[in-house]
Each structure stands twice: as C-alpha cells, then as structure tokens.
Short mmCIF file of C-alpha atoms in Angstrom, two decimals:
data_model
loop_
_atom_site.label_atom_id
_atom_site.label_comp_id
_atom_site.label_asym_id
_atom_site.label_seq_id
_atom_site.Cartn_x
_atom_site.Cartn_y
_atom_site.Cartn_z
CA MET A 1 0.42 31.96 9.20
CA GLU A 2 2.15 29.47 11.46
CA GLU A 3 5.12 27.59 10.09
CA TYR A 4 4.85 23.82 10.19
CA VAL A 5 7.31 22.10 12.51
CA PRO A 6 7.21 18.30 12.23
CA ILE A 7 7.05 16.15 15.34
CA ALA A 8 10.19 14.33 16.37
CA PRO A 9 10.69 11.05 14.52
CA GLN A 10 8.64 8.27 16.12
CA THR A 11 9.99 4.76 16.55
CA PHE A 12 7.66 1.78 16.78
CA GLU A 13 9.20 -1.41 18.17
CA ASN A 14 7.35 -4.68 18.69
CA ASN A 15 8.51 -8.31 18.76
CA GLY A 16 12.05 -7.37 17.73
CA ILE A 17 10.87 -5.43 14.65
CA THR A 18 11.40 -1.68 14.33
CA TYR A 19 9.77 0.92 12.09
CA LYS A 20 10.14 4.67 12.07
CA TYR A 21 7.94 7.59 11.09
CA ASP A 22 9.82 10.71 10.09
CA PHE A 23 8.00 13.34 8.05
CA ASN A 24 11.28 14.71 6.72
CA ILE A 25 12.21 11.49 4.92
CA LEU A 26 8.81 10.59 3.44
CA THR A 27 8.86 10.04 -0.29
CA ILE A 28 6.24 11.42 -2.64
CA GLU A 29 5.06 7.84 -3.20
CA GLN A 30 4.53 7.32 0.53
CA ALA A 31 2.70 10.62 0.90
CA GLU A 32 0.41 10.04 -2.07
CA LEU A 33 -0.51 6.52 -0.99
CA ALA A 34 -1.28 7.60 2.59
CA ARG A 35 -3.26 10.61 1.39
CA GLU A 36 -5.33 8.49 -0.99
CA VAL A 37 -6.22 6.01 1.77
CA CYS A 38 -7.43 8.80 4.02
CA GLU A 39 -9.34 10.57 1.26
CA PHE A 40 -11.03 7.26 0.43
CA LYS A 41 -12.15 6.96 4.08
CA PHE A 42 -13.26 10.61 4.10
CA ASN A 43 -15.40 10.01 1.00
CA GLN A 44 -16.81 6.87 2.59
CA LEU A 45 -17.88 8.95 5.59
CA GLN A 46 -19.59 11.45 3.29
CA SER A 47 -21.76 8.84 1.57
CA ALA A 48 -22.35 6.22 4.19
CA PRO A 49 -22.47 2.63 2.95
CA ASP A 50 -25.69 0.65 3.26
CA ASN A 51 -24.30 -1.67 5.91
CA PHE A 52 -21.24 -2.41 8.00
CA LYS A 53 -20.20 -5.35 5.81
CA GLN A 54 -19.55 -2.89 2.99
CA VAL A 55 -17.18 -0.96 5.25
CA ILE A 56 -15.33 -4.17 6.10
CA LYS A 57 -15.26 -5.39 2.50
CA SER A 58 -13.90 -2.04 1.26
CA ARG A 59 -11.29 -2.10 4.06
CA GLY A 60 -12.59 1.28 5.19
CA ALA A 61 -12.49 0.06 8.78
CA GLU A 62 -8.74 -0.49 8.35
CA TRP A 63 -7.88 2.96 6.99
CA LEU A 64 -5.67 3.88 9.93
CA GLN A 65 -3.51 0.73 9.71
CA ILE A 66 -3.23 0.99 5.94
CA ALA A 67 -2.30 4.69 5.95
CA MET A 68 0.25 4.16 8.71
CA SER A 69 1.82 1.25 6.83
CA TYR A 70 2.59 3.68 3.99
CA LEU A 71 4.10 6.26 6.36
CA LEU A 72 6.49 3.94 8.19
CA ARG A 73 9.96 2.87 7.10
CA SER A 74 11.67 -0.30 8.26
CA VAL A 75 14.75 0.03 10.45
CA LYS A 76 17.45 -2.65 10.16
CA ASN A 77 20.81 -2.42 11.93
CA ASN A 78 19.94 1.14 13.00
CA LYS A 79 19.57 2.14 9.36
CA ILE A 80 16.30 3.31 7.78
CA GLU A 81 15.47 1.18 4.76
CA PRO A 82 14.18 2.67 1.50
CA PHE A 83 10.40 2.65 1.08
CA ASN A 84 9.02 -0.42 -0.69
CA LYS A 85 5.31 -0.33 -1.56
CA ASP A 86 4.98 -4.12 -1.74
CA LYS A 87 6.57 -4.58 1.69
CA ALA A 88 4.42 -1.75 3.09
CA GLU A 89 1.28 -3.55 1.90
CA SER A 90 2.34 -6.83 3.43
CA ASP A 91 5.01 -6.73 6.15
CA THR A 92 4.47 -3.19 7.43
CA GLU A 93 0.69 -3.45 7.43
CA LYS A 94 0.93 -6.73 9.37
CA PHE A 95 3.28 -5.02 11.84
CA VAL A 96 0.87 -2.11 12.39
CA ARG A 97 -2.10 -4.48 12.83
CA THR A 98 -0.34 -6.39 15.60
CA LEU A 99 0.83 -3.37 17.59
CA PRO A 100 -0.66 -3.17 21.08
CA VAL A 101 -3.42 -0.58 21.49
CA SER A 102 -1.04 1.45 23.68
CA PHE A 103 0.57 2.61 20.39
CA MET A 104 -2.68 4.23 19.21
CA PRO A 105 -1.91 7.76 20.51
CA ALA A 106 1.48 7.73 18.76
CA ILE A 107 -0.08 6.48 15.51
CA LYS A 108 -2.72 9.21 15.62
CA GLU A 109 -0.02 11.78 16.34
CA CYS A 110 1.92 10.63 13.25
CA ILE A 111 -1.18 10.74 11.03
CA ASN A 112 -2.04 14.24 12.31
CA ASP A 113 1.55 15.35 11.76
CA PHE A 114 1.53 14.00 8.22
CA PHE A 115 -1.67 15.87 7.31
CA THR A 116 -0.47 19.05 8.98
CA GLY A 117 2.74 18.77 6.99
CA ILE A 118 0.93 18.45 3.67
CA GLY A 119 -1.52 21.22 4.54
CA LYS A 120 -4.62 19.04 5.10
CA THR A 121 -5.10 19.26 8.85
CA SER A 122 -8.90 19.37 8.52
CA LEU A 123 -8.90 15.96 6.83
CA SER A 124 -7.30 14.19 9.78
CA LEU A 125 -9.54 16.07 12.22
CA THR A 126 -12.62 14.89 10.35
CA LEU A 127 -11.39 11.31 10.16
CA PHE A 128 -10.58 11.11 13.85
CA GLN A 129 -13.84 12.76 14.84
CA ASN A 130 -15.62 10.33 12.52
CA GLU A 131 -18.16 12.99 11.73
CA LYS A 132 -20.01 13.19 8.50
CA LYS A 133 -19.77 16.56 6.87
CA LYS A 134 -22.13 17.43 4.09
CA SER A 135 -20.63 18.58 0.85
CA GLY A 136 -21.49 22.05 -0.40
CA ILE A 137 -23.95 20.60 -2.88
CA GLN A 138 -25.71 18.56 -0.19
CA THR A 139 -26.04 21.71 1.91
CA LEU A 140 -27.14 24.02 -0.90
CA LEU A 141 -29.64 21.78 -2.70
CA PRO A 142 -32.35 21.92 0.01
CA ILE A 143 -31.89 25.70 0.30
CA LEU A 144 -32.16 26.11 -3.46
CA ALA A 145 -35.25 23.88 -3.57
CA ASN A 146 -36.92 25.99 -0.87
CA LEU A 147 -36.05 29.21 -2.68
CA MET A 148 -37.45 27.88 -5.95
CA GLN A 149 -40.62 26.73 -4.25
CA THR A 150 -41.07 30.11 -2.57
CA ASN A 151 -40.52 31.91 -5.88
CA LEU A 152 -43.05 29.66 -7.64
CA LYS A 153 -45.66 30.36 -4.95
CA GLN A 154 -45.03 34.11 -5.20
CA ASP A 155 -45.27 34.01 -9.01
CA ALA A 156 -48.57 32.14 -8.78
CA LEU A 157 -50.04 34.94 -6.64
#
C-alpha cells in the first residue's frame, strides 16, 4: 500500500488577506467539520432533491466553499492563527467565496489531499465527478425482486 505524502502547504492570498492549507497542522475539529460537509453533499447526490431550490436552500451547492473554509487557517504577520470555527463560518467562508475562479484548481487539490490524507479518496472523486452512485441496497433490491419473482413463477409450475 502506498504511503500518503501530503501536498506542500498551499497559500491563498486575495485583497491583502492570507490563508493557508496545510494537512499537517489540521485539527481534529477542522477535519471533522470538513468531512461532514462533504459527506452531506455525497448523501445529497445519492438521493437527489426534488428541485434545484432545495439544493440552494440546503447550501449543498456551496459544499466546496464551506469545506474549504474549515480547512484553511488565517495567516497574520507570517504566523498561522489557531483554528476558530466561528471565524471559519464567517470570515474564512467569505474569503473563499470571493476568490477568483483561477484558485479553483488549488482548492480542488487541497480537498483531494485532505480526503487522501484521511483515507477517503473515493469520496472526493465522487464529489468532483458529481456522479450519483447507487447504494448497495438500491442495487440489490431490484435483483432480489427479480429473483423472488422468478422463484414464485417456478413454484407455481
């Protein structure tokens, strides 16, 4: 099995504000919050909402910005600040939302790195591919129904 080697720390600077992603300094709180956001989006993909407004209302369309806001740490005077959940949900999220689209590849790289680091690479792959994957139950139920129907027909003969 391949050993995980984190990407080099990524610095995001915009309008005089600086944040940094560094897998090696993430706290458990940061990791759990980011993981939960992405698992929420994954579950939303599995059971599609009735309409797009539900996605907007649930903030599912913002999963990338929200997750990234939990993974970044503020840099002030060349010093990385401690993680603060309240600031992440306000200041950092606002910062991520206003980044130019040219930062998108770096953001995706950080998200992929995070999930690789916690052993959930397939989750980020699914989210970025935006593909719906059926759960095991959704896959097996039609097969089971067909088998039962076939058995009933054979028993009737």
